Amino acid sequence: MRKPCCDKENINKGAWSKQEDQKLIDYIQVHGEGCWGSIPKAAGLYRCGKSCRLRWLNYLRPDIKRGIFDQDEEDLVIKLHALLGNRWALIAGRLPGRTDNEVKNYWNSHIRRKLIKMGIDPNNHKLHKGLPSINPHVSNAGTSSICDEAMNKDINNNSNNKLSFNKSFDAMRKIEASKNNSSSSLNLDLTIALPSKDCESQRTRDMDTDTDIDLNC
DNA sequence: AACAGGACCAACCGCGCGAGG
DNA sequence: CCCTCGCGCGGTTGGTCCTGT
């Protein structure tokens, strides 16, 4: 049996107060991120390290972009989900300022419902047989995923603004290939367009994470 | 105005993985 | 090797807000 991540006694749970937020922000601004296990004590917080990490990454980080997803972001989430499945951290890594939690929540509350309404299975991005589609891009029911068309469109339209995915994505492709080896209809040429204005912040972000992606902006 | 049900989202939980001893 | 520990991830929960009746 695994031990709990932290001593449950003297540990606050639930919503964070403004004072707690400020303590965490102040501490990280001075000492930087990392060593989450020791941060609560050092910062004078009665929280476990995991809770501090989550609060910082999902809410307090200064580069977080909040608010509703625009159409480009939503499209990208759909495409990336079709490629990667529920790998929210990887998907969020392609959306500057968005967190995995936010992407996951947005998927579950908005996109998933939207796809279902359109007659598209959100798990495999294929049309349900027999259901009408209101998506003009999808015409070959049951044979092609929604992202194939969108991907091909992007690849054709953005030849000078492409992401070249290297070894991390090679690994990802292997995983996906083994997962889908019997039924995959995805085009695994993982060349995806991003808005050019985001490239620089994206590059910075990738340096901070292990998502090892080579960008040609 | 009051209530119910749904939607949204912050936070928690447990597991897997990698690093270090 | 094996074990322990810390970190990161994805799934889930629960509180709050919103909307319809």
XYZ file of C-alpha atoms (C1' of nucleotides) in Angstrom:
259
model
C 0.000 0.000 0.000
C 1.380 3.329 -1.040
C 1.801 6.052 1.555
C -0.110 9.274 1.053
C 1.888 12.025 -0.597
C 1.914 14.071 2.565
C 0.985 14.066 6.184
C -2.746 14.589 6.254
C -2.629 16.354 9.600
C -2.241 20.111 9.573
C -2.871 20.187 5.861
C -5.421 22.550 4.358
C -7.588 21.224 1.594
C -10.096 22.770 -0.747
C -10.129 26.238 -2.230
C -7.087 28.450 -1.832
C -7.366 31.780 -0.037
C -5.866 34.996 -1.380
C -3.280 34.948 1.404
C -2.189 31.436 0.484
C -1.932 32.393 -3.171
C 0.176 35.405 -2.291
C 2.510 33.367 -0.102
C 3.050 30.878 -2.886
C 3.585 33.574 -5.513
C 6.025 35.437 -3.280
C 7.992 32.309 -2.540
C 8.248 31.171 -6.156
C 9.184 34.651 -7.359
C 12.126 34.577 -4.993
C 13.190 30.937 -5.104
C 11.760 29.674 -8.362
C 9.789 26.514 -9.100
C 10.831 23.028 -8.079
C 11.290 21.052 -4.866
C 7.548 21.072 -4.388
C 7.839 18.854 -1.357
C 9.677 21.507 0.587
C 7.841 24.583 -0.685
C 4.867 24.466 1.707
C 7.052 24.497 4.780
C 9.442 27.059 3.365
C 6.616 29.307 2.232
C 4.641 28.917 5.431
C 1.745 27.124 3.788
C -0.299 24.348 5.341
C -0.667 22.560 2.030
C 0.945 19.518 0.523
C 3.528 20.010 -2.187
C 1.335 18.544 -4.852
C -1.387 20.995 -4.045
C 1.083 23.892 -4.295
C 2.382 22.652 -7.617
C -1.115 22.290 -9.020
C -2.176 25.708 -7.807
C 0.875 27.337 -9.342
C 0.791 25.506 -12.660
C -2.938 25.727 -13.212
C -3.772 29.100 -11.788
C -1.024 31.356 -10.484
C 1.635 31.145 -13.195
C 1.984 34.579 -14.803
C 1.887 33.283 -18.388
C -1.469 31.605 -18.037
C -4.039 32.609 -20.594
C -7.516 32.479 -19.143
C -10.941 32.732 -20.675
C -12.680 30.956 -23.492
C -10.796 29.142 -26.217
C -10.838 30.787 -29.630
C -11.684 28.845 -32.766
C -8.041 28.184 -33.653
C -7.340 26.751 -30.242
C -10.434 24.604 -30.331
C -9.526 23.243 -33.764
C -6.032 22.472 -32.575
C -7.302 20.679 -29.500
C -9.553 18.515 -31.652
C -6.749 17.675 -34.046
C -4.262 16.926 -31.325
C -6.750 14.849 -29.401
C -7.361 12.787 -32.507
C -3.622 12.181 -32.728
C -2.686 11.802 -29.091
C -5.820 10.775 -27.258
C -6.201 11.939 -23.679
C -2.621 13.143 -23.328
C -3.683 16.493 -22.023
C -0.248 17.664 -21.010
C 1.054 17.143 -24.534
C -1.959 18.844 -26.046
C -1.655 21.749 -23.633
C 2.006 22.018 -24.573
C 0.916 23.016 -28.065
C -1.409 25.723 -26.750
C 0.602 28.582 -25.277
C -0.772 29.739 -21.952
C -3.176 26.857 -21.572
C -2.829 24.193 -18.902
C -3.519 20.500 -19.158
C -6.294 20.872 -16.612
C -7.905 23.655 -18.574
C -7.676 21.752 -21.853
C -9.088 18.660 -20.191
C -11.957 20.599 -18.648
C -12.671 22.390 -21.896
C -12.659 19.135 -23.783
C -15.014 17.430 -21.367
C -17.405 20.334 -20.995
C -17.453 21.888 -24.471
C -15.784 20.022 -27.277
C -16.865 16.556 -26.305
C -20.493 17.601 -26.185
C -20.150 19.500 -29.424
C -18.707 16.503 -31.259
C -21.412 14.229 -29.913
C -24.034 16.705 -31.111
C -22.413 16.625 -34.545
C -22.645 12.853 -34.557
C -18.929 12.379 -34.074
C -17.568 9.946 -31.545
C -15.244 12.054 -29.357
C -13.127 9.017 -28.533
C -12.095 8.099 -32.042
C -13.219 11.178 -33.986
C -15.259 9.133 -36.379
C -18.851 9.629 -37.365
C -21.396 7.425 -35.723
C -22.965 5.304 -38.431
C -26.488 6.368 -39.223
C -26.254 9.760 -37.600
C -26.523 12.853 -39.737
C -23.501 15.120 -39.850
C -23.691 18.884 -39.818
C -19.972 19.143 -40.412
C -19.309 19.960 -44.048
C -15.757 18.620 -43.830
C -16.833 15.109 -43.021
C -18.463 13.258 -45.826
C -17.163 9.712 -45.676
C -18.961 8.416 -42.592
C -17.159 5.738 -40.658
C -14.095 5.689 -42.834
C -12.175 8.826 -42.013
C -11.588 10.796 -38.853
C -12.549 14.431 -38.625
C -8.967 15.369 -38.042
C -7.729 13.833 -41.292
C -9.487 16.466 -43.304
C -8.594 19.305 -40.993
C -4.978 18.175 -40.882
C -4.703 17.923 -44.618
C -6.249 21.366 -44.989
C -3.727 22.829 -42.608
C -0.808 21.058 -44.167
C -1.803 22.364 -47.574
C -2.437 25.888 -46.361
C 0.523 26.438 -44.088
C 3.571 25.197 -45.869
C 5.757 27.990 -44.493
C 4.584 27.690 -40.926
C 4.968 24.111 -39.817
C 5.988 22.252 -36.731
C 8.433 19.490 -37.213
C 7.930 16.945 -34.484
C 11.020 14.932 -33.606
C 11.920 12.214 -31.188
C 9.241 12.757 -28.566
C 6.638 12.558 -31.217
C 8.327 9.577 -32.822
C 7.823 7.827 -29.528
C 4.267 9.049 -29.474
C 3.719 7.731 -32.965
C 4.944 4.320 -31.931
C 2.521 4.303 -29.027
C -0.317 5.394 -31.241
C 0.661 2.940 -33.947
C 0.672 0.032 -31.555
C -2.589 1.191 -30.040
C -4.301 1.597 -33.359
C -2.464 -0.869 -35.531
C -5.614 -2.623 -36.587
C -7.873 0.291 -37.317
C -5.872 3.461 -37.613
C -6.987 5.745 -40.358
C -4.938 8.695 -39.193
C -2.442 10.372 -41.383
C 0.597 10.230 -39.130
C 2.553 12.850 -40.942
C 2.633 14.933 -37.784
C 3.131 18.279 -39.362
C 0.807 20.731 -37.723
C 0.373 24.427 -38.229
C 0.441 26.938 -35.423
C -0.323 30.618 -35.579
C 3.035 32.232 -36.271
C 2.634 34.863 -33.550
C 2.703 32.112 -30.986
C 5.910 30.556 -32.135
C 8.230 32.492 -29.924
C 6.305 31.936 -26.735
C 5.898 28.331 -27.781
C 9.622 27.925 -28.156
C 10.169 29.340 -24.686
C 7.598 27.002 -23.307
C 9.097 23.967 -24.935
C 12.417 24.772 -23.356
C 10.699 24.579 -19.996
C 9.119 21.239 -20.611
C 10.328 17.927 -21.925
C 8.141 18.239 -24.976
C 11.041 18.157 -27.357
C 9.762 19.795 -30.487
C 11.678 21.522 -33.199
C 9.911 24.618 -34.473
C 10.526 26.194 -37.810
C 8.985 29.596 -37.432
C -38.998 33.995 -5.886
C -37.794 29.254 -5.313
C -36.214 25.133 -6.812
C -33.952 21.559 -9.810
C -30.847 20.113 -13.034
C -26.987 21.037 -15.847
C -22.605 23.174 -16.808
C -18.291 24.630 -15.461
C -13.930 24.484 -13.228
C -10.638 24.208 -9.291
C -8.756 20.843 -6.685
C -7.884 16.140 -5.069
C -6.467 11.305 -5.675
C -3.916 7.496 -7.178
C -0.785 5.621 -10.406
C 3.412 5.367 -13.289
C 7.939 6.715 -14.211
C 12.609 8.228 -13.595
C 16.412 9.575 -10.649
C 19.291 8.681 -6.969
C 21.020 5.956 -3.132
C 19.477 -4.857 -9.365
C 16.207 -3.174 -5.796
C 14.085 0.296 -3.112
C 12.502 4.883 -2.041
C 11.120 9.341 -3.152
C 9.525 13.180 -5.822
C 7.264 14.690 -9.766
C 3.969 14.734 -13.429
C -0.085 13.002 -15.447
C -4.940 11.645 -16.234
C -9.273 10.605 -14.045
C -12.583 12.018 -10.878
C -14.980 14.717 -7.453
C -17.418 18.373 -5.391
C -18.576 23.192 -4.946
C -20.396 27.113 -7.324
C -22.714 29.383 -10.929
C -26.197 29.509 -14.517
C -30.500 28.568 -16.728
C -34.984 26.860 -17.284
C -39.407 25.846 -15.159
